[in-house]
DNA sequence: CTGAAAGCGCTTACAG
DNA sequence: CTGAAAGCGCTTACAG
């Protein structure tokens, strides 16, 4: 007589129920659950049938208690909260990672650490062993959390190159420098010569590399670097607007701007338009990311596509490999110029 | 001699280590951990000191195994993936819930179920008891997942009113009807009489209620309902654009539009502007949500503010109350008209 | 108030 | 290939 207490939460079947149903020991059931090695075909079949019949699902807590693994990973965003909403890139990354993990049946724990306080609490949580590994996203990559977790023995994969070289932390990044080079070459090919730049944060390798690409190509083309054409930003829309204003003031003759993120480019468009510049006739504008912001801009932005889908997939792949015992790894993914109406 | 294996992951201290350090039994340590009842002051002090000294953190898996609770909750978004990125409201909700839970030290598991397949897998995961409860966000609230989870005995709190009345599922929602009424009254007060509406999805109570509010106020004001002024959308930007186009075709003399979401209003602005209408001189445009889309629109949108911070906080509060044994509850939060330049 | 003991559901050597 | 047994780190009645 089965105690099928409908309503309320029924007590789920355990490995013991499955064993009884299949006429084998609990050890054998466990072996089936863990890959089916050293199990005879008939036993395997009986267990699988019993699992189906009982609707058995492994109790992760019991498993974790003994294996020491939690079979879950954290997605840690150390970013002021506002930025998380404003910047569509975070979303894309979060979605991609969630899905890639779901394919492995691994739940993702979302952790938002915008303040120092939150970071402390979260580090405590993570180092307590509640997570097998961490996917880390941050734009001001000067912050030491990756290094700290790594030192505490927690597998980490960072999105974007870490600031301190010599770090052994895994990361996945787009080829920022190469992307920037493509964009500036494109602008030059359009005949533009007074090309400004609104950089990303210069305490992050991404910001630095995009600026480096810009300077290299101009130098190679024999176009000198005019420091009045270089202003820095922080990837936010507001910074793009302020940056473009500064450029207009310092170098009113500019005929193109490479803005180091699409979101900043949105702000730059606003400022340029307010100043009466036509896009792209008077000033060509190039972005970076190919986020939703690029297609929604007026006019739609020519930009450098970061392969976010691949980035998140690779982050998960590298992390899982590390959990499987492999060494940390660095992955650099190629970018691509996407031509739209802003250039 | 402490085995302090730096590098690698050290084996964390257990309750046993704490007990030894404090000179008490493991039971006493556990009692301290669980509220400190039935523990003498000296014992309590000794245990707390031992906890600090050893850096003890409870092993959640061991605890969960015995308590049957996981001390974590899921945030389930049953929405096509694209919408998650496009619509800033989801972000705000996700952030709010994550933070409200973090304040209780409860991790949030993010679950994205855009496809039927994913929904199946996730339902399996949840009903297997891996989660204490679920915060559910969906806009096409016809979907039965809330009801299913509820029936399976899983505590659920939905964002937005569920479609089927008579449901005993908890929910938190803004007062959609009242918000719509405020907006239409505002438009009337501006002297507009040919007021169109682009509704939300009419298979969702939110969509239905906002339309109801619109009709009520017009009726009360003695302005008849012209069905040519009513078109339906699905909260997406594209739907807003298409909707406004349809309105312009069906009722070229319209002098205002109430668009049932800010994101749709963005699309509507595009269509109206393309048709040569000045905002707000020719056509006043009112949105709904007061999301980031409203402030970033050109011109910034007059809209109805949904108190998302309170909504997420209440969702968490209601869920935790349910975990504590309280009955399901419905919470309706007031909205507020925010006047900007689009009206 | 406190300790000893049972037990949560699983995995993993260890013998066969 | 398989079963019996130990044990993961906790909580919770149960006696005192």
XYZ file of C-alpha atoms (C1' of nucleotides) in Angstrom:
718
model
C 0.000 0.000 0.000
C 1.743 3.129 -1.139
C 1.541 6.180 1.044
C 0.847 8.594 -1.766
C 0.134 11.686 0.251
C -1.171 13.953 -2.476
C -1.155 17.603 -1.481
C 1.672 18.670 0.759
C 5.101 17.588 -0.263
C 5.465 13.842 -0.482
C 8.619 12.280 0.821
C 10.670 11.494 -2.238
C 11.938 7.976 -2.907
C 15.486 7.240 -1.824
C 18.159 5.031 -3.184
C 16.873 2.441 -0.768
C 13.460 2.332 -2.413
C 15.081 1.923 -5.782
C 17.301 -0.885 -4.507
C 14.356 -2.744 -3.070
C 12.365 -2.280 -6.252
C 15.263 -3.498 -8.373
C 16.205 -6.322 -6.050
C 19.785 -5.154 -5.647
C 21.832 -3.450 -2.971
C 22.071 0.279 -2.475
C 25.679 0.138 -3.560
C 24.677 -1.144 -6.949
C 22.097 1.577 -7.390
C 24.719 4.144 -6.524
C 27.094 2.663 -9.075
C 24.452 2.949 -11.740
C 23.859 6.547 -10.738
C 27.540 7.286 -11.024
C 28.224 6.038 -14.496
C 27.176 2.404 -14.460
C 30.704 1.031 -14.176
C 31.121 -2.411 -12.636
C 27.444 -3.155 -13.050
C 26.146 -6.141 -14.987
C 23.740 -5.406 -17.814
C 20.783 -7.078 -16.118
C 21.389 -5.211 -12.872
C 21.756 -1.979 -14.733
C 18.518 -2.526 -16.521
C 16.671 -3.456 -13.350
C 17.939 -0.351 -11.589
C 17.039 1.937 -14.449
C 13.563 0.479 -14.542
C 13.224 0.945 -10.809
C 14.365 4.539 -11.098
C 11.733 5.218 -13.719
C 9.067 3.450 -11.748
C 9.768 5.182 -8.467
C 10.514 8.551 -10.025
C 13.730 8.631 -8.085
C 15.868 11.754 -8.200
C 19.163 11.873 -6.388
C 19.300 13.905 -3.196
C 22.013 16.397 -3.942
C 22.622 17.250 -0.348
C 23.427 13.694 0.619
C 25.644 13.344 -2.387
C 27.419 16.606 -1.748
C 27.977 15.742 1.875
C 30.075 12.795 0.888
C 31.668 13.928 -2.354
C 32.566 17.330 -1.022
C 31.328 18.879 -4.219
C 28.229 21.022 -4.372
C 27.562 20.510 -8.063
C 26.659 24.121 -8.428
C 28.595 27.163 -9.505
C 28.319 30.832 -8.745
C 28.000 33.731 -11.125
C 29.592 36.624 -9.346
C 29.109 40.149 -10.538
C 31.254 42.647 -8.704
C 29.832 45.732 -10.181
C 27.855 48.650 -8.858
C 24.215 47.699 -9.151
C 23.223 50.437 -11.539
C 25.666 49.264 -14.143
C 24.169 45.802 -14.109
C 20.897 47.202 -15.337
C 22.218 49.696 -17.707
C 24.635 47.464 -19.546
C 23.049 44.799 -21.716
C 26.290 42.847 -21.877
C 25.874 41.516 -18.367
C 22.524 40.100 -19.279
C 23.826 38.327 -22.297
C 26.630 36.839 -20.282
C 24.329 35.764 -17.498
C 21.923 34.134 -19.873
C 24.684 32.370 -21.756
C 26.296 30.996 -18.625
C 22.995 29.890 -17.147
C 22.157 27.987 -20.270
C 25.550 26.424 -20.741
C 25.441 25.192 -17.168
C 21.874 23.996 -17.461
C 23.023 21.739 -20.271
C 25.176 20.025 -17.649
C 22.408 20.110 -15.071
C 24.378 22.467 -12.927
C 22.478 25.197 -11.137
C 23.820 28.715 -11.175
C 23.811 30.796 -8.041
C 23.611 34.479 -8.744
C 25.696 36.688 -6.530
C 25.684 40.448 -6.790
C 28.494 42.147 -4.958
C 28.270 45.838 -5.597
C 29.548 46.942 -2.207
C 32.554 46.027 -0.145
C 30.241 44.575 2.454
C 28.550 42.274 0.006
C 31.878 41.186 -1.365
C 33.012 40.170 2.092
C 29.903 38.158 2.787
C 30.046 36.463 -0.568
C 33.701 35.582 -0.273
C 32.909 33.951 3.026
C 30.122 31.999 1.454
C 32.230 30.827 -1.423
C 35.319 29.895 0.536
C 33.122 27.924 2.911
C 32.879 25.420 0.084
C 29.294 26.050 -0.924
C 30.263 26.294 -4.566
C 32.457 24.230 -6.834
C 33.581 27.201 -8.820
C 32.909 30.777 -9.764
C 32.287 32.616 -12.999
C 33.432 36.132 -12.373
C 32.303 39.226 -14.204
C 33.625 42.645 -13.472
C 34.629 45.621 -15.527
C 36.955 47.345 -13.115
C 39.180 44.336 -13.126
C 41.607 45.903 -10.779
C 39.638 44.307 -8.000
C 41.440 41.445 -6.306
C 38.531 39.082 -5.807
C 39.596 36.710 -8.575
C 43.056 36.426 -7.119
C 41.698 35.951 -3.632
C 39.342 33.179 -4.575
C 42.018 31.520 -6.638
C 44.397 31.607 -3.703
C 41.725 30.119 -1.480
C 41.618 27.175 -3.843
C 38.331 28.034 -5.516
C 38.300 27.466 -9.268
C 37.573 30.764 -10.988
C 37.079 31.855 -14.553
C 37.026 35.546 -15.171
C 35.340 37.286 -18.043
C 37.967 39.570 -19.521
C 41.665 39.663 -19.024
C 42.778 40.172 -15.416
C 44.731 43.303 -14.659
C 47.764 41.876 -12.989
C 49.817 39.874 -15.382
C 51.399 36.746 -14.026
C 48.081 35.789 -12.560
C 47.194 32.147 -12.898
C 43.481 32.835 -12.948
C 41.616 31.492 -15.957
C 39.902 33.968 -18.180
C 38.012 34.274 -21.416
C 38.128 37.478 -23.382
C 37.546 38.888 -26.806
C 40.539 40.166 -28.692
C 40.141 43.779 -27.666
C 43.200 45.111 -29.361
C 42.460 43.439 -32.641
C 38.862 44.614 -32.550
C 39.959 48.176 -31.951
C 42.412 47.916 -34.821
C 39.657 46.767 -37.155
C 37.440 49.649 -36.208
C 40.069 52.318 -36.638
C 41.154 50.833 -39.953
C 37.543 50.943 -41.045
C 37.260 54.589 -40.057
C 40.456 55.381 -41.948
C 39.164 53.535 -45.001
C 36.225 55.926 -44.978
C 38.650 58.783 -45.417
C 38.395 60.022 -41.857
C 41.578 61.406 -40.400
C 40.514 63.251 -37.252
C 39.461 60.192 -35.346
C 38.715 60.592 -31.661
C 38.374 57.890 -29.062
C 36.382 57.547 -25.883
C 38.237 54.782 -24.089
C 37.038 52.234 -21.571
C 38.300 52.292 -18.000
C 42.072 52.434 -18.168
C 42.461 50.336 -15.057
C 41.178 47.390 -17.060
C 43.073 45.492 -19.744
C 40.077 45.747 -22.054
C 40.164 49.507 -21.846
C 43.907 49.628 -22.263
C 43.998 47.213 -25.194
C 41.343 49.019 -27.178
C 43.240 52.236 -26.781
C 46.454 50.495 -27.795
C 44.827 49.168 -30.967
C 43.623 52.655 -31.805
C 47.049 54.188 -31.402
C 48.830 51.451 -33.284
C 46.701 51.721 -36.372
C 46.900 55.477 -36.482
C 50.656 55.284 -36.138
C 50.886 52.649 -38.828
C 48.805 54.816 -41.118
C 51.101 57.746 -40.536
C 48.366 59.679 -38.787
C 49.816 61.166 -35.657
C 48.227 60.703 -32.224
C 46.597 63.913 -31.096
C 46.027 63.691 -27.367
C 43.129 66.094 -27.670
C 41.358 63.320 -29.534
C 41.706 60.909 -26.627
C 39.340 60.983 -23.655
C 38.560 58.228 -21.202
C 35.298 56.763 -20.011
C 33.996 53.879 -17.930
C 31.649 52.105 -20.358
C 28.585 53.896 -19.027
C 26.229 55.836 -21.207
C 26.824 58.988 -19.239
C 30.567 58.677 -19.762
C 30.009 58.411 -23.498
C 28.003 61.576 -23.530
C 30.494 63.473 -21.417
C 33.376 62.081 -23.437
C 31.943 63.207 -26.751
C 31.333 66.644 -25.329
C 34.906 66.852 -24.233
C 36.111 65.769 -27.653
C 33.967 68.381 -29.346
C 35.430 71.034 -27.119
C 39.048 69.916 -27.491
C 38.959 68.973 -31.154
C 35.970 70.528 -32.899
C 37.289 69.344 -36.238
C 36.928 65.658 -35.461
C 35.286 63.620 -38.184
C 34.999 60.267 -36.466
C 34.873 58.754 -32.983
C 35.676 55.269 -31.875
C 33.677 54.796 -28.696
C 34.898 51.808 -26.724
C 31.450 50.442 -25.874
C 28.048 50.575 -27.533
C 26.448 51.919 -24.431
C 28.908 54.812 -24.333
C 28.294 55.289 -28.042
C 24.629 55.861 -27.288
C 25.653 58.708 -25.044
C 28.085 60.014 -27.623
C 25.369 60.081 -30.285
C 23.257 62.212 -28.018
C 26.048 64.701 -27.437
C 27.064 64.868 -31.081
C 23.521 65.361 -32.241
C 22.983 68.077 -29.677
C 26.045 69.805 -31.087
C 24.437 69.721 -34.498
C 26.718 67.087 -35.996
C 25.141 64.732 -38.487
C 25.917 61.020 -38.086
C 27.692 59.754 -40.124
C 28.052 62.646 -42.560
C 29.853 64.991 -40.180
C 31.088 62.486 -37.640
C 31.275 58.734 -38.107
C 30.693 56.824 -34.887
C 31.962 53.335 -34.161
C 31.062 51.334 -31.080
C 32.270 48.145 -29.455
C 30.320 45.073 -28.259
C 27.501 44.709 -30.752
C 25.049 44.669 -27.899
C 21.363 45.360 -28.226
C 22.263 49.008 -27.733
C 23.945 49.003 -31.136
C 20.875 47.955 -33.072
C 18.562 50.189 -31.098
C 20.658 53.282 -31.582
C 19.648 55.944 -34.051
C 21.307 55.478 -36.428
C 22.179 51.841 -35.782
C 25.812 51.541 -34.798
C 28.720 50.194 -36.732
C 30.507 48.253 -34.060
C 32.892 45.465 -33.134
C 31.086 42.305 -32.284
C 32.176 40.519 -29.137
C 31.114 36.882 -29.417
C 29.271 36.839 -26.113
C 27.628 33.523 -26.753
C 30.976 31.917 -27.266
C 32.473 33.813 -24.375
C 29.936 32.497 -21.904
C 30.121 29.004 -23.363
C 33.902 29.052 -23.060
C 33.785 30.379 -19.527
C 31.665 27.434 -18.526
C 33.772 24.985 -20.490
C 37.003 26.186 -18.915
C 35.497 26.150 -15.445
C 34.169 22.625 -15.816
C 37.527 21.504 -17.163
C 39.159 22.939 -14.090
C 36.718 21.153 -11.850
C 37.764 18.041 -13.701
C 41.344 18.646 -12.742
C 42.696 20.564 -15.702
C 44.919 23.566 -15.294
C 43.701 27.127 -15.600
C 43.507 28.429 -19.138
C 43.267 31.680 -21.032
C 41.009 31.920 -24.050
C 41.036 34.823 -26.480
C 38.203 34.948 -28.968
C 38.179 36.858 -32.245
C 35.962 39.862 -32.839
C 34.254 41.014 -35.976
C 33.431 44.361 -37.544
C 29.698 44.871 -38.038
C 28.884 47.653 -40.428
C 25.697 49.651 -39.880
C 24.558 53.209 -40.538
C 26.643 55.182 -38.078
C 29.768 55.129 -40.264
C 50.111 20.899 15.414
C 47.620 22.221 12.936
C 47.539 20.816 9.463
C 47.233 24.137 7.726
C 47.668 23.020 4.155
C 47.941 26.380 2.466
C 47.393 26.207 -1.263
C 44.785 23.737 -2.418
C 41.555 23.737 -0.534
C 41.934 23.048 3.136
C 39.447 20.829 4.829
C 37.151 23.151 6.693
C 36.568 22.778 10.414
C 33.495 20.836 11.464
C 31.181 21.092 14.361
C 33.353 18.504 15.994
C 36.390 20.765 15.934
C 34.356 23.543 17.444
C 33.038 21.255 20.154
C 36.510 20.114 21.092
C 37.802 23.670 21.119
C 34.931 24.819 23.294
C 34.998 21.796 25.565
C 31.364 20.908 24.974
C 29.474 18.282 23.002
C 28.529 18.579 19.357
C 24.906 18.809 20.368
C 25.582 21.967 22.281
C 27.412 23.515 19.384
C 24.493 22.692 17.168
C 22.098 24.298 19.598
C 24.132 27.470 19.553
C 24.097 27.408 15.778
C 20.343 27.075 15.780
C 19.378 29.969 17.936
C 21.174 29.374 21.213
C 18.134 28.077 23.064
C 18.712 25.783 26.005
C 22.324 26.773 26.223
C 23.913 28.256 29.324
C 25.625 31.624 28.930
C 29.117 30.266 29.610
C 28.644 27.427 27.107
C 27.302 29.848 24.534
C 30.244 32.110 24.989
C 32.727 29.275 24.737
C 31.140 27.997 21.567
C 31.046 31.407 19.941
C 34.683 31.917 20.788
C 35.524 28.523 19.321
C 33.616 29.340 16.177
C 35.554 32.533 15.737
C 38.828 30.846 16.488
C 38.327 27.942 14.116
C 36.617 29.988 11.419
C 33.824 27.476 11.410
C 31.076 27.802 8.808
C 28.181 25.415 8.804
C 28.141 22.774 6.102
C 24.879 23.443 4.370
C 24.712 20.059 2.753
C 24.878 18.212 6.034
C 22.308 20.518 7.502
C 20.001 20.231 4.521
C 20.252 16.471 4.538
C 18.723 16.339 7.929
C 16.402 19.320 7.958
C 15.024 18.600 4.520
C 15.327 22.245 3.648
C 17.834 23.529 1.117
C 17.938 27.083 2.427
C 17.965 28.382 -1.092
C 15.257 29.627 -3.400
C 14.864 29.720 -7.128
C 14.141 32.661 -9.370
C 12.288 31.205 -12.300
C 11.794 33.202 -15.458
C 9.505 31.503 -17.928
C 9.959 33.863 -20.754
C 11.454 33.626 -24.198
C 15.110 34.496 -23.824
C 15.072 37.550 -26.013
C 12.526 39.271 -23.871
C 14.703 38.854 -20.815
C 17.344 41.000 -22.374
C 15.166 43.502 -23.983
C 12.980 44.268 -21.005
C 14.726 46.121 -18.193
C 12.000 45.179 -15.750
C 13.275 41.645 -15.397
C 16.641 42.951 -14.370
C 15.252 45.167 -11.731
C 13.217 42.336 -10.323
C 16.139 39.955 -10.367
C 18.402 42.399 -8.632
C 15.791 43.233 -6.023
C 15.080 39.609 -5.211
C 18.750 38.678 -5.070
C 19.422 41.451 -2.618
C 16.402 40.840 -0.457
C 17.392 37.196 -0.166
C 21.028 38.004 0.444
C 19.927 39.958 3.471
C 18.662 36.649 4.847
C 21.753 34.809 3.676
C 19.722 32.812 1.218
C 21.289 32.084 -2.150
C 19.231 32.566 -5.273
C 19.331 30.012 -8.034
C 18.604 31.508 -11.409
C 16.496 29.386 -13.714
C 15.671 30.433 -17.233
C 12.926 28.418 -18.843
C 12.203 29.849 -22.231
C 11.342 26.577 -23.917
C 8.998 23.760 -23.048
C 11.981 21.492 -22.679
C 13.691 23.705 -20.174
C 10.486 24.077 -18.243
C 10.194 20.323 -17.929
C 13.734 19.901 -16.706
C 13.392 22.706 -14.232
C 10.119 21.471 -12.862
C 11.793 18.157 -12.238
C 14.634 19.843 -10.466
C 12.352 21.881 -8.281
C 9.930 19.170 -7.351
C 12.877 16.956 -6.430
C 13.156 19.182 -3.387
C 16.286 21.048 -4.323
C 14.687 24.354 -3.498
C 12.640 25.630 -0.611
C 10.569 27.893 -2.769
C 10.289 29.690 -6.051
C 9.948 33.282 -7.121
C 8.195 33.183 -10.453
C 8.299 35.816 -13.143
C 6.422 35.549 -16.366
C 4.432 37.902 -18.504
C 2.257 35.453 -20.365
C 0.766 34.357 -17.111
C -1.507 31.903 -18.775
C 1.220 29.373 -18.275
C 0.411 26.755 -15.662
C 3.782 26.413 -14.021
C 2.803 28.330 -10.891
C -0.218 26.140 -10.402
C 1.784 23.003 -11.047
C 4.479 23.849 -8.554
C 1.910 24.874 -6.010
C 0.109 21.575 -6.417
C 3.376 19.732 -6.003
C 3.696 21.392 -2.638
C 6.386 23.890 -3.582
C 5.918 27.358 -2.127
C 5.605 29.851 -4.970
C 5.226 33.579 -5.213
C 4.389 34.945 -8.606
C 5.124 38.417 -9.844
C 1.863 39.711 -11.217
C -1.642 38.461 -10.819
C -2.185 34.878 -12.011
C -4.616 34.403 -14.844
C -6.933 31.846 -13.408
C -8.882 33.268 -10.565
C -9.520 30.988 -7.637
C -5.853 30.104 -7.627
C -4.285 29.852 -4.224
C -0.869 30.872 -5.485
C 0.702 33.852 -3.774
C 1.431 36.859 -5.883
C 2.634 40.416 -5.705
C 1.478 42.921 -8.264
C 1.122 46.609 -8.863
C -2.357 48.027 -9.131
C -2.562 47.876 -12.906
C -6.083 49.100 -13.238
C -5.594 52.031 -10.959
C -2.373 52.977 -12.719
C -4.089 52.914 -16.079
C -6.875 55.045 -14.709
C -4.386 57.646 -13.496
C -2.698 57.817 -16.860
C -5.882 58.214 -18.840
C -7.177 60.818 -16.434
C -3.927 62.676 -16.875
C -4.257 62.568 -20.646
C -7.831 63.836 -20.405
C -6.736 66.632 -18.108
C -4.429 67.762 -20.871
C -7.433 68.249 -23.094
C -6.832 65.172 -25.217
C -9.941 63.373 -26.357
C -8.760 60.970 -29.077
C -6.747 58.749 -26.789
C -5.461 55.484 -28.189
C -4.104 52.521 -26.314
C -1.569 49.849 -27.103
C -2.456 47.162 -24.594
C -0.334 44.492 -22.978
C -0.948 40.817 -23.706
C -4.621 40.189 -23.160
C -4.019 36.711 -21.864
C -2.491 38.292 -18.781
C -4.357 40.041 -15.986
C -1.950 42.956 -16.177
C -2.796 43.500 -19.805
C -6.493 43.104 -19.166
C -6.566 45.390 -16.136
C -4.750 48.235 -17.818
C -7.199 48.106 -20.671
C -10.086 48.001 -18.222
C -8.809 51.105 -16.453
C -8.525 52.896 -19.773
C -12.078 52.087 -20.757
C -13.538 52.922 -17.377
C -12.082 56.384 -17.233
C -13.089 57.234 -20.762
C -16.601 56.037 -20.030
C -16.743 57.997 -16.804
C -15.614 61.100 -18.665
C -18.336 60.670 -21.226
C -15.811 59.992 -23.963
C -16.985 56.994 -25.895
C -14.752 53.972 -26.569
C -13.669 53.928 -30.194
C -12.415 50.438 -30.984
C -10.182 51.851 -33.697
C -8.220 53.445 -30.888
C -7.541 50.097 -29.242
C -4.757 47.800 -30.442
C -3.011 45.065 -28.537
C 0.662 44.321 -27.965
C 2.888 42.022 -25.965
C 5.105 44.480 -24.067
C 7.895 44.237 -26.621
C 9.372 47.236 -28.319
C 8.458 45.888 -31.725
C 4.846 45.505 -30.664
C 4.788 49.132 -29.584
C 6.035 50.261 -32.943
C 3.590 48.095 -34.867
C 0.776 49.111 -32.540
C 1.346 52.810 -33.039
C 1.433 52.309 -36.772
C -1.864 50.534 -36.655
C -3.366 53.294 -34.555
C -2.165 55.929 -36.990
C -3.763 54.027 -39.833
C -7.048 53.360 -38.075
C -7.409 56.685 -36.289
C -5.179 59.333 -37.854
C -6.762 61.993 -35.678
C -5.509 60.548 -32.413
C -3.977 63.080 -30.057
C -2.657 60.794 -27.329
C -1.619 57.201 -26.757
C -1.446 55.248 -23.569
C 1.128 52.548 -24.242
C 0.935 49.760 -21.678
C 4.690 49.431 -21.170
C 7.640 51.785 -21.445
C 9.431 49.456 -23.775
C 6.469 49.434 -26.141
C 6.296 53.193 -25.784
C 9.837 53.394 -27.128
C 8.630 51.629 -30.241
C 5.576 53.825 -30.432
C 7.706 56.964 -30.280
C 9.683 55.716 -33.252
C 6.564 55.062 -35.308
C 4.917 58.344 -34.388
C 8.006 60.334 -35.150
C 8.398 58.581 -38.468
C 4.831 59.601 -39.262
C 5.808 63.181 -38.591
C 3.935 63.578 -35.338
C 5.518 65.804 -32.746
C 5.622 64.479 -29.184
C 3.845 65.771 -27.165
C 2.438 68.629 -29.269
C 0.616 66.442 -31.787
C 0.421 63.244 -29.816
C 0.946 62.871 -26.088
C 2.478 59.529 -25.156
C 2.122 57.847 -21.794
C 3.946 54.671 -20.795
C 3.778 52.203 -17.950
C 6.495 50.837 -15.624
C 8.850 53.755 -15.137
C 11.712 51.560 -16.217
C 15.047 52.828 -17.418
C 13.490 52.917 -20.873
C 11.285 55.795 -19.740
C 14.113 58.087 -18.772
C 16.221 57.185 -21.765
C 13.450 57.830 -24.255
C 13.435 60.965 -26.368
C 11.507 62.765 -25.067
C 11.563 61.200 -21.601
C 8.300 59.431 -20.948
C 5.472 60.338 -18.713
C 4.639 56.989 -17.213
C 3.098 55.014 -14.389
C 5.645 53.934 -11.875
C 5.543 50.332 -10.762
C 7.299 50.082 -7.400
C 9.657 47.315 -8.466
C 11.837 47.600 -5.420
C 8.872 47.038 -3.215
C 7.533 44.337 -5.471
C 10.681 42.259 -5.236
C 10.999 42.884 -1.531
C 7.414 41.791 -1.007
C 7.864 38.713 -3.151
C 10.693 37.620 -0.935
C 8.843 38.538 2.229
C 5.762 36.573 1.236
C 7.826 33.586 0.175
C 9.779 33.490 3.416
C 6.569 33.822 5.365
C 5.215 30.833 3.509
C 8.336 28.855 4.262
C 7.675 29.739 7.860
C 4.261 28.175 7.641
C 2.060 31.108 6.769
C -0.675 30.865 4.192
C -0.287 32.153 0.649
C -1.010 35.846 0.241
C -1.804 38.365 -2.446
C -0.218 41.782 -2.301
C -1.299 44.690 -4.468
C 0.983 47.713 -4.453
C 0.019 51.230 -5.489
C 1.391 52.904 -8.588
C 2.223 56.517 -9.213
C 2.040 58.873 -12.161
C 5.423 60.269 -13.139
C 5.200 63.319 -15.343
C 7.925 63.889 -17.929
C 8.154 65.491 -21.335
C 6.158 63.105 -23.481
C 2.789 64.506 -22.365
C 20.954 23.031 30.381
C 23.740 19.052 28.268
C 25.700 14.706 26.343
C 25.222 10.304 23.861
C 23.055 8.343 20.119
C 20.396 7.746 16.104
C 19.783 8.891 11.555
C 19.273 12.069 7.237
C 20.576 9.752 1.911
C 24.215 8.977 -0.290
C 29.300 7.150 -1.981
C 33.195 4.408 -1.623
C 36.710 1.364 -0.442
C 36.704 -3.446 1.068
C 35.888 -8.172 0.721
C 34.184 -11.498 -1.711
C 30.297 -7.665 -10.744
C 28.070 -7.103 -5.969
C 26.778 -6.589 -1.022
C 27.732 -5.067 3.730
C 29.609 -1.462 6.181
C 31.623 2.796 7.314
C 31.195 7.494 7.270
C 30.311 12.417 5.227
C 28.661 16.705 8.975
C 24.952 17.865 10.850
C 20.164 18.021 13.913
C 17.048 16.292 17.104
C 14.507 13.791 20.297
C 15.814 11.323 24.504
C 17.549 10.822 28.930
C 19.468 12.768 32.430
